[in-house]
mmCIF file of C-alpha atoms in Angstrom:
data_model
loop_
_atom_site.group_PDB
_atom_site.id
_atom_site.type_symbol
_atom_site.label_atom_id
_atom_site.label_comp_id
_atom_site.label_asym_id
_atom_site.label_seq_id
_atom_site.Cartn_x
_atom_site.Cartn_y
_atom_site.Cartn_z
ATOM 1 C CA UNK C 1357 -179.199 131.664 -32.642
ATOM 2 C CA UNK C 1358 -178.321 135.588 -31.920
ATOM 3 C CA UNK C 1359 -178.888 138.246 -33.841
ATOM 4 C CA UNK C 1360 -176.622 140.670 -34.741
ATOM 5 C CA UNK C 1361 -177.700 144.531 -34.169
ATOM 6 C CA UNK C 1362 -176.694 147.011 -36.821
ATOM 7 C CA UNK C 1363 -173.640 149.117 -35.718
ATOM 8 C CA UNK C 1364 -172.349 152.637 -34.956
ATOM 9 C CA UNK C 1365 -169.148 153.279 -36.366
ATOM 10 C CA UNK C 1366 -167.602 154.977 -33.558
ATOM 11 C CA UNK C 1367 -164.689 157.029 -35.203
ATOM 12 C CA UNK C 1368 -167.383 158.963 -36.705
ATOM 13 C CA UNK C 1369 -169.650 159.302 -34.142
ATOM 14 C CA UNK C 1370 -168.640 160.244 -30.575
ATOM 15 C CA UNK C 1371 -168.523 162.649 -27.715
ATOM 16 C CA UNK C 1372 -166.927 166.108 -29.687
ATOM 17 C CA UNK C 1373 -167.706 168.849 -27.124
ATOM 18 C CA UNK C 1374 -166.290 171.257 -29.933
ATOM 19 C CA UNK C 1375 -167.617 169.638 -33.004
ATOM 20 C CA UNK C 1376 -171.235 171.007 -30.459
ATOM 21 C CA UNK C 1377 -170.194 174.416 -30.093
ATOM 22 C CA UNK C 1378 -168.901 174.812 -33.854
ATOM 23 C CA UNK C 1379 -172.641 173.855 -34.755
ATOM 24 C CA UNK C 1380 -174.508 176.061 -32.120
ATOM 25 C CA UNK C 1381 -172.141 179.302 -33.305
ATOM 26 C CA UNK C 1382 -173.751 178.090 -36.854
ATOM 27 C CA UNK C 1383 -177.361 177.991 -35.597
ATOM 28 C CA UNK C 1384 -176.942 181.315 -34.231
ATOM 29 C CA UNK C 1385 -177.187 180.333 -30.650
ATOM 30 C CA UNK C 1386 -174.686 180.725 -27.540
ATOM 31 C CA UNK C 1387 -173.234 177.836 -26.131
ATOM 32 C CA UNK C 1388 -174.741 179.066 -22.495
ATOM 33 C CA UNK C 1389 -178.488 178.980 -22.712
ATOM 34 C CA UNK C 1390 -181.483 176.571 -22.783
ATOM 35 C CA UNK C 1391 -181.075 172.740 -23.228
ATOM 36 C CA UNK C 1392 -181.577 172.184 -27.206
ATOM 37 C CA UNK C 1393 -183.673 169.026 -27.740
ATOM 38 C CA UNK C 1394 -182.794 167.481 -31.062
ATOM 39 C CA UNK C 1395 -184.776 165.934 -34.012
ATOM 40 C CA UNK C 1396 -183.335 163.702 -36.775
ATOM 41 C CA UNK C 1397 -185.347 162.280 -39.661
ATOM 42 C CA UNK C 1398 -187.796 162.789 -42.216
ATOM 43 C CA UNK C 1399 -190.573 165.136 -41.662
ATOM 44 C CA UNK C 1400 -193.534 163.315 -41.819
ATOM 45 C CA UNK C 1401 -196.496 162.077 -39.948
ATOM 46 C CA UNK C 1402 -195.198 158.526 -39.155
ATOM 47 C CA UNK C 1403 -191.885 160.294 -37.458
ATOM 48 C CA UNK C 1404 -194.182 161.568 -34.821
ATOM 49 C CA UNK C 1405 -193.282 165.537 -34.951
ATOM 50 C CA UNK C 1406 -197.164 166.353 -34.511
ATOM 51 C CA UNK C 1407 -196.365 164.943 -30.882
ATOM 52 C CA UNK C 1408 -192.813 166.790 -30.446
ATOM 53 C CA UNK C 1409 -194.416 170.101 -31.231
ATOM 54 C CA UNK C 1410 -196.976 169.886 -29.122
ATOM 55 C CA UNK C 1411 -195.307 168.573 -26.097
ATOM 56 C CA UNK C 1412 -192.745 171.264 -26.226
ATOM 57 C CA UNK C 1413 -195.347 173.803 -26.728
ATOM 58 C CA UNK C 1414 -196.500 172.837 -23.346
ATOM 59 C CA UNK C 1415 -192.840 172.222 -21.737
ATOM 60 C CA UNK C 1416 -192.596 175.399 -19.666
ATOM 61 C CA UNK C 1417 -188.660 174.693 -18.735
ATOM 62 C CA UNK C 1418 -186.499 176.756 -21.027
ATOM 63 C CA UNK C 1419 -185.919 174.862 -24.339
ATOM 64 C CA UNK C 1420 -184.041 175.409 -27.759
ATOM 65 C CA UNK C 1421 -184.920 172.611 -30.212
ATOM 66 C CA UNK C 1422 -182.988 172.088 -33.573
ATOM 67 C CA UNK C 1423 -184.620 169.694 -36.180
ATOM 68 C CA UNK C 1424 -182.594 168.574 -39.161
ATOM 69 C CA UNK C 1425 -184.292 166.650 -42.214
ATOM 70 C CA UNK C 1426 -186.806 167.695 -44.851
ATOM 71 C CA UNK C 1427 -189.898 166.149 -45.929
ATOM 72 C CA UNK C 1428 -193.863 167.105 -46.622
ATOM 73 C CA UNK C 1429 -194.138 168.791 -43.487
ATOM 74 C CA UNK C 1430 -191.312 171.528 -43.469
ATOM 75 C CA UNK C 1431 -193.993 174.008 -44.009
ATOM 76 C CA UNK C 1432 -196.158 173.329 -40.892
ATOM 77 C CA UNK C 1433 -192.870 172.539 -38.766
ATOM 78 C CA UNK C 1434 -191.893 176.200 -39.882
ATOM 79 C CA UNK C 1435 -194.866 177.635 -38.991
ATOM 80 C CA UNK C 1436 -194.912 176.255 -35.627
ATOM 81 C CA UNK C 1437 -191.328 177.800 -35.578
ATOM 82 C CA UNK C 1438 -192.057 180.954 -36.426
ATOM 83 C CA UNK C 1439 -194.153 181.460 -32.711
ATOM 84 C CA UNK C 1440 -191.009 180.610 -31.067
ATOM 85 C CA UNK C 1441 -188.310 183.157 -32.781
ATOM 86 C CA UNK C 1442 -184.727 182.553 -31.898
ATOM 87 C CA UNK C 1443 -185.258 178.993 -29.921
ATOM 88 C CA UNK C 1444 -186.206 176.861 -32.907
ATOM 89 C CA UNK C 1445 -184.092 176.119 -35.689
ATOM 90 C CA UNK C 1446 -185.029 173.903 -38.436
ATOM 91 C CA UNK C 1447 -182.046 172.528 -40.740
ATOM 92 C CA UNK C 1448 -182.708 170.957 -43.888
ATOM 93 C CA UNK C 1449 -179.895 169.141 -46.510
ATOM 94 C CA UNK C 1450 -178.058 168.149 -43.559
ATOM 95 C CA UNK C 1451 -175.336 165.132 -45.230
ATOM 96 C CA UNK C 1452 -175.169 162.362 -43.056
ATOM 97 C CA UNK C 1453 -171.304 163.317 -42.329
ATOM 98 C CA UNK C 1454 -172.453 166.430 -40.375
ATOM 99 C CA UNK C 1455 -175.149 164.685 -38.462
ATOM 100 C CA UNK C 1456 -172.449 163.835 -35.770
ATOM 101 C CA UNK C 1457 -171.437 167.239 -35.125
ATOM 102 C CA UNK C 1458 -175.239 168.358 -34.876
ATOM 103 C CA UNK C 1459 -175.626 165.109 -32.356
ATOM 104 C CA UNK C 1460 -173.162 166.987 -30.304
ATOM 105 C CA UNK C 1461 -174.777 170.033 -30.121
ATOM 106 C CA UNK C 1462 -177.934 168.238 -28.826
ATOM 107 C CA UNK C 1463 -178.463 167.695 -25.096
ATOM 108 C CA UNK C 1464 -181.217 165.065 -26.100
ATOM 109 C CA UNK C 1465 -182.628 163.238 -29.240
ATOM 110 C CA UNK C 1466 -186.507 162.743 -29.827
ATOM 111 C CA UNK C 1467 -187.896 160.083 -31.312
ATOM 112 C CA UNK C 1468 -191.136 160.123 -30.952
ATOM 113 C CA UNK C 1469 -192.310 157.574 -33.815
ATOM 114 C CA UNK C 1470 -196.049 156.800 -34.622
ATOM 115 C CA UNK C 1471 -197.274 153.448 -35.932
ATOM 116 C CA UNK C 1472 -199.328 153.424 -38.816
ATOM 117 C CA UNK C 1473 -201.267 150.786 -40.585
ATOM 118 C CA UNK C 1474 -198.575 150.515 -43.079
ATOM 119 C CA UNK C 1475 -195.328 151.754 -41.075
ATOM 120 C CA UNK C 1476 -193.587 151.194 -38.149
ATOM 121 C CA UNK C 1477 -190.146 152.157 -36.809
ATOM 122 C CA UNK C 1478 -187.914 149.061 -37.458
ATOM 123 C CA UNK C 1479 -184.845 150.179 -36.041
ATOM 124 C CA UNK C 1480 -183.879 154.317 -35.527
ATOM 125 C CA UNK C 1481 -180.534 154.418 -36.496
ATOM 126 C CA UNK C 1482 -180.659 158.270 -34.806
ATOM 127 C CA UNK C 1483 -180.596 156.421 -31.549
ATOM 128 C CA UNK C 1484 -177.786 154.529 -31.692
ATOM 129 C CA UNK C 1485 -175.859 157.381 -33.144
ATOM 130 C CA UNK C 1486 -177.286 159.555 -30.092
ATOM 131 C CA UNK C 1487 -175.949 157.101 -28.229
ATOM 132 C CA UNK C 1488 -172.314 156.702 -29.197
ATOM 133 C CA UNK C 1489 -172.184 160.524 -28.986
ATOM 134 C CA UNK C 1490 -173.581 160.341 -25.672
ATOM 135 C CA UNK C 1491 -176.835 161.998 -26.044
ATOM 136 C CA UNK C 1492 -179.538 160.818 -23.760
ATOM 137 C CA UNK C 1493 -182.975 159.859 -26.176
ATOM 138 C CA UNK C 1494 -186.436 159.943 -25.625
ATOM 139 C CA UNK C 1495 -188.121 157.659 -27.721
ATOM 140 C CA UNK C 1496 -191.762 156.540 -28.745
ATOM 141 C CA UNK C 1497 -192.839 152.964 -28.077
ATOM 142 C CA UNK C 1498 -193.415 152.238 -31.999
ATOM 143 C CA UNK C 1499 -191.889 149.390 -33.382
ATOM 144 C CA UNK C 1500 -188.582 148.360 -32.465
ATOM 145 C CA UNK C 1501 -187.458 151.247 -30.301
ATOM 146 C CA UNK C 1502 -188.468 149.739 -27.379
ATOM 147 C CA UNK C 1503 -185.370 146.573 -28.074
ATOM 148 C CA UNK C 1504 -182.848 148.725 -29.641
ATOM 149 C CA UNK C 1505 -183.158 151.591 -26.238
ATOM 150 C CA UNK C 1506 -183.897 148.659 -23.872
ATOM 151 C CA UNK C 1507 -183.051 150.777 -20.151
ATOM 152 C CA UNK C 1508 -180.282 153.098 -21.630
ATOM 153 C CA UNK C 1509 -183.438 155.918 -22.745
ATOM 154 C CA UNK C 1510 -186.969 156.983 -22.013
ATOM 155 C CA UNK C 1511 -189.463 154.959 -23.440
ATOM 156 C CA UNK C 1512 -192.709 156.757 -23.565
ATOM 157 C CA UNK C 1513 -196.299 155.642 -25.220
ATOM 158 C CA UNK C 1514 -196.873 156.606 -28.836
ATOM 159 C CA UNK C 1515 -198.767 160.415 -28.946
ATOM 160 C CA UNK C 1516 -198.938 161.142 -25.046
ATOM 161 C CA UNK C 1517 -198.389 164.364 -25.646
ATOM 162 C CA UNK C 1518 -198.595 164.936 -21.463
ATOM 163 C CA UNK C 1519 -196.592 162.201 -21.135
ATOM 164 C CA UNK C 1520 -193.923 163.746 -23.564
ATOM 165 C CA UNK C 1521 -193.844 167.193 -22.153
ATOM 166 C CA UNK C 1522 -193.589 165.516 -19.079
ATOM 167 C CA UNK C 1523 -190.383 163.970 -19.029
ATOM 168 C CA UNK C 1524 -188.700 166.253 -21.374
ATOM 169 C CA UNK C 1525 -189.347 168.655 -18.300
ATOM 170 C CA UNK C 1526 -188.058 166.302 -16.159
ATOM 171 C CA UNK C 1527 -184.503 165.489 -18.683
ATOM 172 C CA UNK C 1528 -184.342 168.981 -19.277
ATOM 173 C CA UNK C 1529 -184.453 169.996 -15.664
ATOM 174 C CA UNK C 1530 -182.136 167.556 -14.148
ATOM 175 C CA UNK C 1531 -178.579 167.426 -15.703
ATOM 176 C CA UNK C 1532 -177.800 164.613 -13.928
ATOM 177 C CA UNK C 1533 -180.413 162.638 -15.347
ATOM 178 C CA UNK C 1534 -179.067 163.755 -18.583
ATOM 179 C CA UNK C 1535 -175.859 162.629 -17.620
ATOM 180 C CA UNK C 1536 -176.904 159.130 -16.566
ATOM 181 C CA UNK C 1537 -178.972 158.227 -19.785
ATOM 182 C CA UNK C 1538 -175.825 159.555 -21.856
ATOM 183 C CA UNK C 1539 -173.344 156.790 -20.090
ATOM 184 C CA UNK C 1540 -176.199 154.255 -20.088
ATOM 185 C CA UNK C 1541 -177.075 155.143 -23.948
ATOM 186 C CA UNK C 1542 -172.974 155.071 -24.664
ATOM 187 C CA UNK C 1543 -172.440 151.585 -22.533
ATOM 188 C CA UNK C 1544 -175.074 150.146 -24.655
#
């Protein structure tokens, strides 16, 4: 018996250098600059953005980090925002036909997922679209991310935020590391 792995439809999502730069001229931001670390998902607790923002506010590599979805903690995420001006941009009513584009524009997807007594993440679809757009991920340890990323990402423990800003500093220092999880994220 094998199971079956949901799928990535690859004419949609892919490698689109310009698709990238159409989306950072629409954030507002030069092409040139800072890695931009990438969020996709609901904005709750479970999705683990308590841990994103507080490992990037302790990242002290040069960051921009775009995070597109909606939920009960816009208003938080935009106050955290607000302390960092022109490097954060928060995107909400995003259609999941311009996700792609915005997956370009990213030189890494969190996923930093927390496990709760009632939720877990069962798959992450957002990493396995990262993936086929090669985008390297850095994912939590909830759930199933660990078997859908298996070596082609960065597996780190659920809430470490040290451990989080961490390697981010490390993937956001080292382009070639970049470059390796992208093939290795894209192969699998």
């Amino acid at each position: 018996f094998a199971a079956i792995g949901l799928g990535v439809d690859l004419d949609v999502f892919f490698p689109d250098k310009e698709a990238g730069r159409t989306v950072m001229q629409q954030l507002g931001w030069l092409e040139r600059g800072a890695p931009v670390v990438g969020y996709i998902g609901r904005f709750v607790k479970e999705k683990g953005l308590e841990t994103l923002i507080a490992a990037l506010d302790q990242v002290a590599t040069p960051w921009r980090a775009s995070f597109l979805g909606g939920g009960p903690m816009l208003d938080a995420l935009e106050t955290w925002a607000s302390r960092y001006r022109d490097r954060v941009r928060i995107v909400s009513a995003v259609s999941h036909e311009r996700v792609p584009a915005y997956l370009n524009a990213f030189d890494v997807l969190c996923a930093p997922s927390r496990t709760t007594a009632n939720w877990r993440e069962i798959f992450g679809r957002m990493v396995i679209e990262a993936f086929a757009c090669e985008v390297p991920v850095l994912a939590s340890d909830s759930g199933e991310l660990p078997s859908v990323i298996g070596d082609a990402g960065m597996i780190l423990p659920e809430g470490d935020i040290t451990e989080w800003a961490r390697s981010l500093e490390n993937l956001l220092e080292s382009h070639q590391l970049r470059e390796d999880l992208a093939k290795r994220g894209f192969d699998r």
